[in-house]
Amino acid sequence: MPQREGQRLRDTAAQPTRTYVLHPALKSASARRLPEHGLAEAVALAAALPELDVQGSEVVRLARTHPGTLLGSGKVEELKARFKTDHIDLVIVDGQVSPVQQRNLEKEWGVKLLDRTSLILEIFADRARTREGVLQVELAALSYQRTRLVRAWTHLERQRGGFGFVGGPGETQIESDRRAIDDQVVRLRRQLEQVVKTRELHRAARAKVPFPIVALVGYTNAGKSTLFNRITGAEVLAKDMLFATLDPTMRGVTLPSGAKIILSDTVGFISDLPTQLVAAFRATLEEVLSADLILHVRDISHPETVEQAADVADILTSLGVGEDTPQIEVWNKLDLVDASQREALAAQAAQRPRVLPVSALTGEGVDRLLTLITATLDADRTEAALTIPFSDGRKRAWLHDQNVVQDETEAEDGWHLTVRWTARQQNRFRRI
């Protein structure tokens, strides 16, 4: 019988899961990141789940991967002895582990094992708060686990957001039949379609509001929510933790110039983001596609800030964010950079028109950022002369709703208008 959520969390708090983190690194691979930095990120991911107690971690360098056990037999034996001595309950492998490898390693080591995808899914399950977020994570988890029938489907029994990777009842196998899982996936997709329709209605309503949408994007823990709170005065959860917030938040902001914008805080990105999550969260991430301006927030103090920025750019490209959407790079966490580095960063930023170092925590540079947002939105506007037939009153009404009409006269062939609009507004107008 399932435990109640509060009771289960109290039990977890009393007995945290002793965890060990492994980062496999092929010696011949040309990775974008250093293995040590990859390991540090994996440890931070594990630390994002309160029920895990990380006892140790290491980089495992491999000449090749072994199809049955991933690691060589000697390393498997060495780790088995260590896990037994340290009473390890859970091993996290920061990479892809096949079902066969997972089964063999769990049997050999006598522990539970999570790969990177399982861990991120578990974190998302723990963080999701809205109905859409919960459905998205559950769908992603089912899509992932459907191919891993060596696992017990204990997640279908749990009341909490998790899916049986870390904890849960585990006594019985409730659903192992593939058809039953497919039925569950179909049901979730139908529910999610209804939620997505509601989101699309909200998006359509916002399109009628004559305020530009500015979206915050960036690598997880880059400080997006802290910057969002600094600009809007909101109280969105902001912690020094990977994926502290998942659900998108929007607030209206009045810029120093008096112009109004809608600021959107989105889910953080990460390298090797599971494809199941990208697919499930596409409706949420597509909020970025409707933005008039994107603020790419970077943790400029991180040793791999360049690599993180490249990961974010890859995901934006996969979502279909084009060059017609202007972007500002916000080099955040300036308060963590020493004086000599600050000078170098300031010199680099000065040579790039849409780059600005700031500290969301202290507020340094935020006023200049707001000024740059105003200037960028204004610079993106062009002037055009239009003639709209009297039979096309809907287009004329839309232009006035967007507050882009500078001048208007009536003639025999219709309304003659002078408009000042953004490229995105121009594209929307053509689709009316």
Coordinates of C-alpha atoms in Angstrom, one line a residue:
M1 CA 0.0 0.0 0.0
P2 CA 1.5 3.4 -1.0
Q3 CA 2.9 5.6 1.8
R4 CA 1.4 9.1 2.2
E5 CA 3.6 11.8 0.8
G6 CA 4.4 13.5 4.1
Q7 CA 5.3 10.2 5.8
R8 CA 7.5 9.1 2.9
L9 CA 9.4 12.4 2.9
R10 CA 9.9 12.2 6.7
D11 CA 11.2 8.7 6.3
T12 CA 13.6 9.9 3.5
A13 CA 14.8 12.7 5.7
A14 CA 15.5 10.3 8.5
Q15 CA 17.3 7.9 6.2
P16 CA 19.0 9.6 3.3
T17 CA 20.1 7.4 0.4
R18 CA 23.9 7.0 0.5
T19 CA 25.0 7.8 -3.1
Y20 CA 28.1 7.5 -5.2
V21 CA 28.6 9.4 -8.5
L22 CA 30.6 8.1 -11.5
H23 CA 31.5 10.1 -14.6
P24 CA 32.7 7.7 -17.4
A25 CA 35.1 9.4 -19.8
L26 CA 36.4 7.7 -23.0
K27 CA 40.1 8.5 -23.4
S28 CA 39.6 8.8 -27.2
A29 CA 36.6 11.0 -27.1
S30 CA 36.8 14.7 -28.1
A31 CA 34.3 16.0 -25.5
R32 CA 33.2 19.6 -25.3
R33 CA 33.8 19.6 -21.5
L34 CA 36.6 18.5 -19.2
P35 CA 35.6 15.2 -17.4
E36 CA 36.2 16.9 -14.0
H37 CA 33.7 19.6 -14.8
G38 CA 31.2 17.0 -16.0
L39 CA 31.6 15.1 -12.7
A40 CA 31.1 18.3 -10.7
E41 CA 27.9 19.0 -12.6
A42 CA 26.7 15.4 -11.9
V43 CA 27.4 15.8 -8.2
A44 CA 25.4 19.1 -8.3
L45 CA 22.5 17.3 -10.0
A46 CA 22.5 14.6 -7.3
A47 CA 22.6 17.3 -4.6
A48 CA 19.5 18.8 -6.1
L49 CA 17.5 15.9 -4.7
P50 CA 17.3 16.3 -0.9
E51 CA 16.9 12.6 -0.2
L52 CA 20.3 11.8 -1.7
D53 CA 23.5 11.9 0.4
V54 CA 26.5 11.9 -1.9
Q55 CA 29.3 10.0 -0.2
G56 CA 31.9 10.2 -3.0
S57 CA 32.5 10.7 -6.7
E58 CA 35.1 10.0 -9.3
V59 CA 35.9 10.1 -13.0
V60 CA 36.3 6.7 -14.6
R61 CA 38.5 6.8 -17.6
L62 CA 37.7 4.2 -20.2
A63 CA 39.6 2.9 -23.2
R64 CA 36.3 1.6 -24.5
T65 CA 32.9 0.8 -23.2
H66 CA 32.0 -2.8 -22.4
P67 CA 28.6 -3.8 -23.8
G68 CA 27.6 -5.9 -20.7
T69 CA 28.9 -3.8 -17.8
L70 CA 30.0 -0.5 -19.3
L71 CA 33.2 -0.7 -17.2
G72 CA 36.0 -3.2 -17.3
S73 CA 35.8 -6.2 -14.9
G74 CA 38.7 -5.0 -12.8
K75 CA 37.0 -1.6 -12.2
V76 CA 33.7 -3.3 -11.5
E77 CA 35.3 -5.4 -8.7
E78 CA 37.2 -2.4 -7.3
L79 CA 34.0 -0.4 -7.1
K80 CA 32.0 -3.3 -5.6
A81 CA 34.4 -3.5 -2.7
R82 CA 34.2 0.3 -2.1
F83 CA 30.5 0.4 -2.3
K84 CA 30.3 -2.5 0.2
T85 CA 32.7 -0.8 2.6
D86 CA 30.9 2.6 2.4
H87 CA 27.4 1.1 2.5
I88 CA 26.4 2.7 -0.8
D89 CA 22.7 2.3 -1.7
L90 CA 22.6 4.2 -5.0
V91 CA 25.1 4.7 -7.8
I92 CA 24.7 7.5 -10.4
V93 CA 26.4 7.1 -13.7
D94 CA 26.7 10.4 -15.5
G95 CA 26.0 9.1 -19.0
Q96 CA 23.9 6.7 -20.9
V97 CA 23.6 3.2 -19.5
S98 CA 21.8 0.5 -21.4
P99 CA 19.1 -1.7 -19.7
V100 CA 21.5 -4.7 -19.9
Q101 CA 24.4 -2.8 -18.4
Q102 CA 22.1 -1.4 -15.6
R103 CA 20.7 -4.9 -14.7
N104 CA 24.2 -6.4 -14.7
L105 CA 25.8 -3.7 -12.6
E106 CA 22.9 -3.6 -10.1
K107 CA 23.2 -7.3 -9.7
E108 CA 27.0 -7.2 -9.3
W109 CA 27.1 -4.3 -6.9
G110 CA 23.9 -4.9 -5.0
V111 CA 22.7 -1.3 -5.4
K112 CA 20.2 0.7 -7.4
L113 CA 21.7 2.5 -10.4
L114 CA 20.6 5.7 -12.2
D115 CA 22.0 7.0 -15.4
R116 CA 22.0 10.8 -16.3
T117 CA 18.6 10.7 -17.9
S118 CA 16.9 9.0 -15.0
L119 CA 18.5 11.5 -12.5
I120 CA 17.3 14.5 -14.5
L121 CA 13.8 13.0 -14.8
E122 CA 13.7 12.5 -11.1
I123 CA 14.7 16.1 -10.4
F124 CA 12.1 17.4 -12.8
A125 CA 9.5 15.2 -11.1
D126 CA 10.5 16.7 -7.7
R127 CA 10.3 20.3 -9.0
A128 CA 7.2 20.3 -11.2
R129 CA 4.4 22.2 -9.6
T130 CA 1.8 23.1 -12.2
R131 CA -0.5 20.5 -13.8
E132 CA 1.3 20.9 -17.1
G133 CA 4.7 20.4 -15.6
V134 CA 3.6 17.2 -13.8
L135 CA 2.0 15.8 -17.0
Q136 CA 5.1 16.7 -19.0
V137 CA 7.5 15.0 -16.6
E138 CA 5.3 11.9 -16.3
L139 CA 5.0 11.5 -20.0
A140 CA 8.8 11.9 -20.4
A141 CA 9.4 9.3 -17.8
L142 CA 7.1 6.8 -19.3
S143 CA 8.5 7.3 -22.8
Y144 CA 12.0 6.7 -21.3
Q145 CA 11.1 3.7 -19.2
R146 CA 9.0 2.0 -22.0
T147 CA 12.3 0.9 -23.5
R148 CA 13.7 -0.3 -20.2
L149 CA 11.5 -3.3 -19.4
V150 CA 14.1 -4.7 -17.0
R151 CA 12.8 -2.1 -14.5
A152 CA 9.8 -2.6 -12.2
W153 CA 7.0 -0.1 -13.0
T154 CA 6.8 1.0 -9.3
H155 CA 6.4 4.7 -10.3
L156 CA 2.8 4.0 -11.4
E157 CA 2.0 3.4 -7.7
R158 CA 3.6 6.5 -6.2
Q159 CA 1.7 9.6 -5.1
R160 CA 4.7 11.9 -5.2
G161 CA 6.1 13.2 -8.5
G162 CA 9.0 10.7 -8.7
F163 CA 9.0 7.7 -10.9
G164 CA 10.7 4.8 -9.0
F165 CA 14.3 5.7 -9.9
V166 CA 15.4 6.7 -6.4
G167 CA 12.7 5.3 -4.0
G168 CA 9.1 4.2 -3.8
P169 CA 7.4 1.1 -2.6
G170 CA 9.2 -1.4 -4.8
E171 CA 7.6 -4.5 -3.4
T172 CA 5.5 -5.4 -6.4
Q173 CA 5.5 -4.9 -10.2
I174 CA 2.2 -3.2 -10.9
E175 CA 2.5 -2.8 -14.7
S176 CA 5.0 -4.5 -16.9
D177 CA 2.8 -5.0 -19.9
R178 CA 3.8 -2.8 -22.8
R179 CA 0.2 -2.2 -23.9
A180 CA -0.7 -0.9 -20.5
I181 CA 2.2 1.6 -20.6
D182 CA 1.2 2.7 -24.1
D183 CA -2.4 3.2 -22.8
Q184 CA -1.0 5.3 -20.0
V185 CA 1.0 7.4 -22.5
V186 CA -2.0 7.9 -24.7
R187 CA -4.1 9.1 -21.7
L188 CA -1.3 11.5 -20.6
R189 CA -1.0 12.9 -24.1
R190 CA -4.7 13.6 -24.3
Q191 CA -4.6 15.4 -21.0
L192 CA -1.5 17.4 -22.0
E193 CA -3.2 18.4 -25.3
Q194 CA -5.9 20.1 -23.3
V195 CA -3.4 22.0 -21.2
V196 CA -1.4 22.9 -24.3
K197 CA -4.6 24.3 -25.9
T198 CA -5.1 26.5 -22.9
R199 CA -1.5 27.7 -23.1
E200 CA -2.0 28.5 -26.8
L201 CA -5.1 30.6 -25.9
H202 CA -3.1 32.5 -23.4
R203 CA -0.3 33.0 -25.9
A204 CA -2.8 34.2 -28.5
A205 CA -4.3 36.6 -25.9
R206 CA -0.8 38.0 -25.1
A207 CA -0.2 38.5 -28.9
K208 CA -3.0 41.0 -28.9
V209 CA -1.5 43.0 -26.0
P210 CA 0.7 45.7 -27.4
F211 CA 3.7 44.9 -25.1
P212 CA 6.8 43.2 -26.3
I213 CA 7.7 39.8 -24.7
V214 CA 11.2 39.4 -23.3
A215 CA 12.2 35.9 -22.5
L216 CA 15.0 34.9 -20.1
V217 CA 16.9 31.7 -21.2
G218 CA 20.1 30.2 -20.0
Y219 CA 21.9 27.2 -18.6
T220 CA 20.5 25.9 -15.3
N221 CA 21.7 27.8 -12.2
A222 CA 22.9 30.8 -14.4
G223 CA 20.8 33.1 -12.2
K224 CA 17.7 33.6 -14.4
S225 CA 15.2 33.6 -11.5
T226 CA 17.4 35.9 -9.4
L227 CA 17.5 38.4 -12.3
F228 CA 13.7 37.9 -12.9
N229 CA 13.1 38.8 -9.2
R230 CA 15.5 41.8 -9.3
I231 CA 13.7 43.3 -12.4
T232 CA 10.1 42.5 -11.5
G233 CA 10.1 42.5 -7.7
A234 CA 8.6 39.0 -7.8
E235 CA 9.5 36.2 -5.4
V236 CA 10.1 33.3 -7.7
L237 CA 12.2 30.6 -6.0
A238 CA 15.9 31.3 -6.6
K239 CA 18.5 28.9 -5.1
D240 CA 22.1 28.0 -5.8
M241 CA 20.8 24.7 -7.1
L242 CA 20.3 23.1 -10.6
F243 CA 16.7 23.2 -11.8
A244 CA 15.5 25.2 -8.8
T245 CA 12.5 26.3 -10.8
L246 CA 10.7 24.5 -13.7
D247 CA 7.4 26.2 -14.4
P248 CA 7.5 29.4 -16.6
T249 CA 6.5 32.6 -14.9
M250 CA 5.5 36.0 -16.5
R251 CA 5.3 39.5 -15.1
G252 CA 4.6 42.9 -16.5
V253 CA 7.5 45.4 -16.2
T254 CA 7.7 49.1 -16.8
L255 CA 11.1 50.2 -18.2
P256 CA 12.7 53.4 -17.1
S257 CA 11.7 54.9 -20.5
G258 CA 8.0 54.3 -19.5
A259 CA 7.6 51.5 -22.1
K260 CA 6.0 48.3 -20.8
I261 CA 7.2 44.7 -21.5
I262 CA 6.2 41.2 -20.4
L263 CA 9.2 39.4 -18.8
S264 CA 9.2 35.6 -19.0
D265 CA 11.3 33.2 -16.9
T266 CA 11.8 29.8 -18.5
V267 CA 13.2 26.4 -17.5
G268 CA 17.0 26.2 -17.4
F269 CA 18.9 24.2 -20.0
I270 CA 21.6 21.6 -19.5
S271 CA 24.0 19.6 -21.6
D272 CA 22.7 16.3 -22.8
L273 CA 19.2 17.2 -21.9
P274 CA 17.2 14.0 -22.3
T275 CA 15.3 14.0 -25.6
Q276 CA 12.2 12.8 -23.8
L277 CA 12.2 16.0 -21.8
V278 CA 12.8 18.2 -24.7
A279 CA 9.8 16.7 -26.5
A280 CA 7.6 16.8 -23.4
F281 CA 8.5 20.4 -22.5
R282 CA 8.4 21.7 -26.1
A283 CA 5.1 23.5 -25.5
T284 CA 6.6 25.3 -22.5
L285 CA 9.9 26.0 -24.3
E286 CA 8.0 27.3 -27.3
E287 CA 7.2 30.4 -25.2
V288 CA 10.7 31.5 -26.3
L289 CA 9.5 31.4 -29.9
S290 CA 6.9 34.1 -29.3
A291 CA 9.4 36.4 -27.6
D292 CA 10.3 39.8 -29.2
L293 CA 13.7 39.7 -27.4
I294 CA 15.7 37.0 -25.7
L295 CA 18.0 37.6 -22.7
H296 CA 20.6 34.8 -22.7
V297 CA 21.7 34.7 -19.1
R298 CA 25.2 33.3 -18.6
D299 CA 27.0 32.4 -15.3
I300 CA 30.2 34.3 -16.3
S301 CA 32.0 33.0 -13.2
H302 CA 31.7 29.4 -14.2
P303 CA 34.8 27.7 -15.6
E304 CA 32.8 26.3 -18.5
T305 CA 30.6 29.4 -19.3
V306 CA 31.6 29.2 -23.0
E307 CA 30.6 25.5 -23.3
Q308 CA 27.3 26.2 -21.4
A309 CA 26.5 29.1 -23.8
A310 CA 27.1 26.7 -26.7
D311 CA 24.7 24.2 -25.2
V312 CA 22.0 26.8 -24.8
A313 CA 22.5 28.0 -28.4
D314 CA 22.1 24.4 -29.7
I315 CA 18.8 24.0 -27.8
L316 CA 17.5 27.4 -29.1
T317 CA 18.4 26.3 -32.6
S318 CA 16.6 23.0 -32.2
L319 CA 13.5 24.9 -31.0
G320 CA 13.5 26.9 -34.2
V321 CA 14.6 30.3 -32.7
G322 CA 15.8 32.2 -35.8
E323 CA 18.1 35.1 -36.4
D324 CA 15.1 37.5 -36.6
T325 CA 14.8 37.4 -32.8
P326 CA 17.3 39.8 -31.2
Q327 CA 19.3 38.5 -28.3
I328 CA 21.2 40.2 -25.4
E329 CA 23.9 38.2 -23.6
V330 CA 23.7 38.9 -19.9
W331 CA 27.0 38.0 -18.2
N332 CA 25.6 37.3 -14.7
K333 CA 27.3 36.6 -11.3
L334 CA 29.8 39.5 -11.7
D335 CA 30.0 39.5 -7.9
L336 CA 31.8 36.2 -8.0
V337 CA 34.5 37.5 -10.4
D338 CA 37.7 39.0 -9.1
A339 CA 38.9 42.5 -10.0
S340 CA 41.4 41.5 -12.7
Q341 CA 38.9 39.3 -14.5
R342 CA 36.3 42.1 -14.3
E343 CA 38.5 44.4 -16.3
A344 CA 39.0 41.8 -19.0
L345 CA 35.3 41.0 -19.1
A346 CA 34.4 44.7 -19.4
A347 CA 36.9 45.1 -22.3
Q348 CA 35.3 42.1 -24.1
A349 CA 31.8 43.3 -23.5
A350 CA 32.7 46.8 -24.8
Q351 CA 33.5 45.3 -28.2
R352 CA 30.1 43.6 -28.5
P353 CA 27.0 45.8 -28.8
R354 CA 24.5 43.4 -27.1
V355 CA 26.6 42.0 -24.2
L356 CA 26.4 43.3 -20.6
P357 CA 28.1 42.1 -17.4
V358 CA 25.7 42.3 -14.4
S359 CA 25.1 40.9 -10.9
A360 CA 21.5 40.0 -10.4
L361 CA 22.3 39.4 -6.7
T362 CA 23.7 42.9 -6.0
G363 CA 21.9 44.7 -8.7
E364 CA 25.1 45.9 -10.4
G365 CA 24.5 46.7 -14.1
V366 CA 20.8 45.9 -14.0
D367 CA 19.8 49.6 -14.7
R368 CA 22.1 49.5 -17.8
L369 CA 20.5 46.3 -18.8
L370 CA 17.0 47.8 -18.7
T371 CA 18.3 50.7 -20.9
L372 CA 19.8 48.2 -23.3
I373 CA 16.5 46.3 -23.5
T374 CA 14.7 49.6 -24.4
A375 CA 17.3 50.5 -27.0
T376 CA 17.3 47.0 -28.6
L377 CA 13.5 46.9 -28.8
D378 CA 13.4 50.3 -30.4
A379 CA 16.3 49.5 -32.8
D380 CA 14.5 46.5 -34.0
R381 CA 11.6 48.6 -35.3
T382 CA 11.3 49.7 -38.9
E383 CA 8.9 52.1 -40.5
A384 CA 6.5 51.0 -43.3
A385 CA 3.6 52.5 -45.4
L386 CA 0.6 50.2 -45.7
T387 CA -2.7 50.4 -47.6
I388 CA -5.5 48.3 -46.1
P389 CA -8.8 47.9 -48.0
F390 CA -12.0 48.8 -46.1
S391 CA -13.0 45.2 -46.2
D392 CA -9.9 44.3 -44.1
G393 CA -10.9 46.0 -40.9
R394 CA -9.5 43.2 -38.8
K395 CA -6.0 43.9 -39.9
R396 CA -6.4 47.6 -39.2
A397 CA -7.8 46.8 -35.7
W398 CA -4.8 44.5 -35.0
L399 CA -2.3 47.2 -35.9
H400 CA -4.0 49.7 -33.5
D401 CA -4.1 47.0 -30.8
Q402 CA -0.3 46.6 -31.3
N403 CA 0.1 50.4 -30.9
V404 CA 2.3 50.6 -34.0
V405 CA 0.3 53.1 -36.0
Q406 CA 2.1 56.4 -36.4
D407 CA -0.3 58.1 -39.0
E408 CA -3.5 57.2 -40.7
T409 CA -5.6 58.7 -43.5
E410 CA -8.6 57.5 -45.5
A411 CA -8.6 57.3 -49.3
E412 CA -10.8 55.8 -52.0
D413 CA -8.9 52.5 -51.9
G414 CA -8.9 52.1 -48.1
W415 CA -6.8 53.2 -45.1
H416 CA -3.3 54.5 -45.7
L417 CA -1.2 53.9 -42.6
T418 CA 2.4 54.6 -41.5
V419 CA 3.5 52.0 -39.0
R420 CA 6.6 51.4 -36.9
W421 CA 6.9 47.8 -36.0
T422 CA 9.2 44.9 -35.2
A423 CA 10.1 42.1 -37.7
R424 CA 8.1 39.7 -35.5
Q425 CA 5.0 42.0 -35.6
Q426 CA 5.4 42.3 -39.4
N427 CA 5.4 38.5 -39.7
R428 CA 2.3 38.2 -37.5
F429 CA 0.5 40.8 -39.6
R430 CA 1.1 38.8 -42.7
R431 CA -0.5 35.8 -41.1
I432 CA -3.8 37.6 -40.2

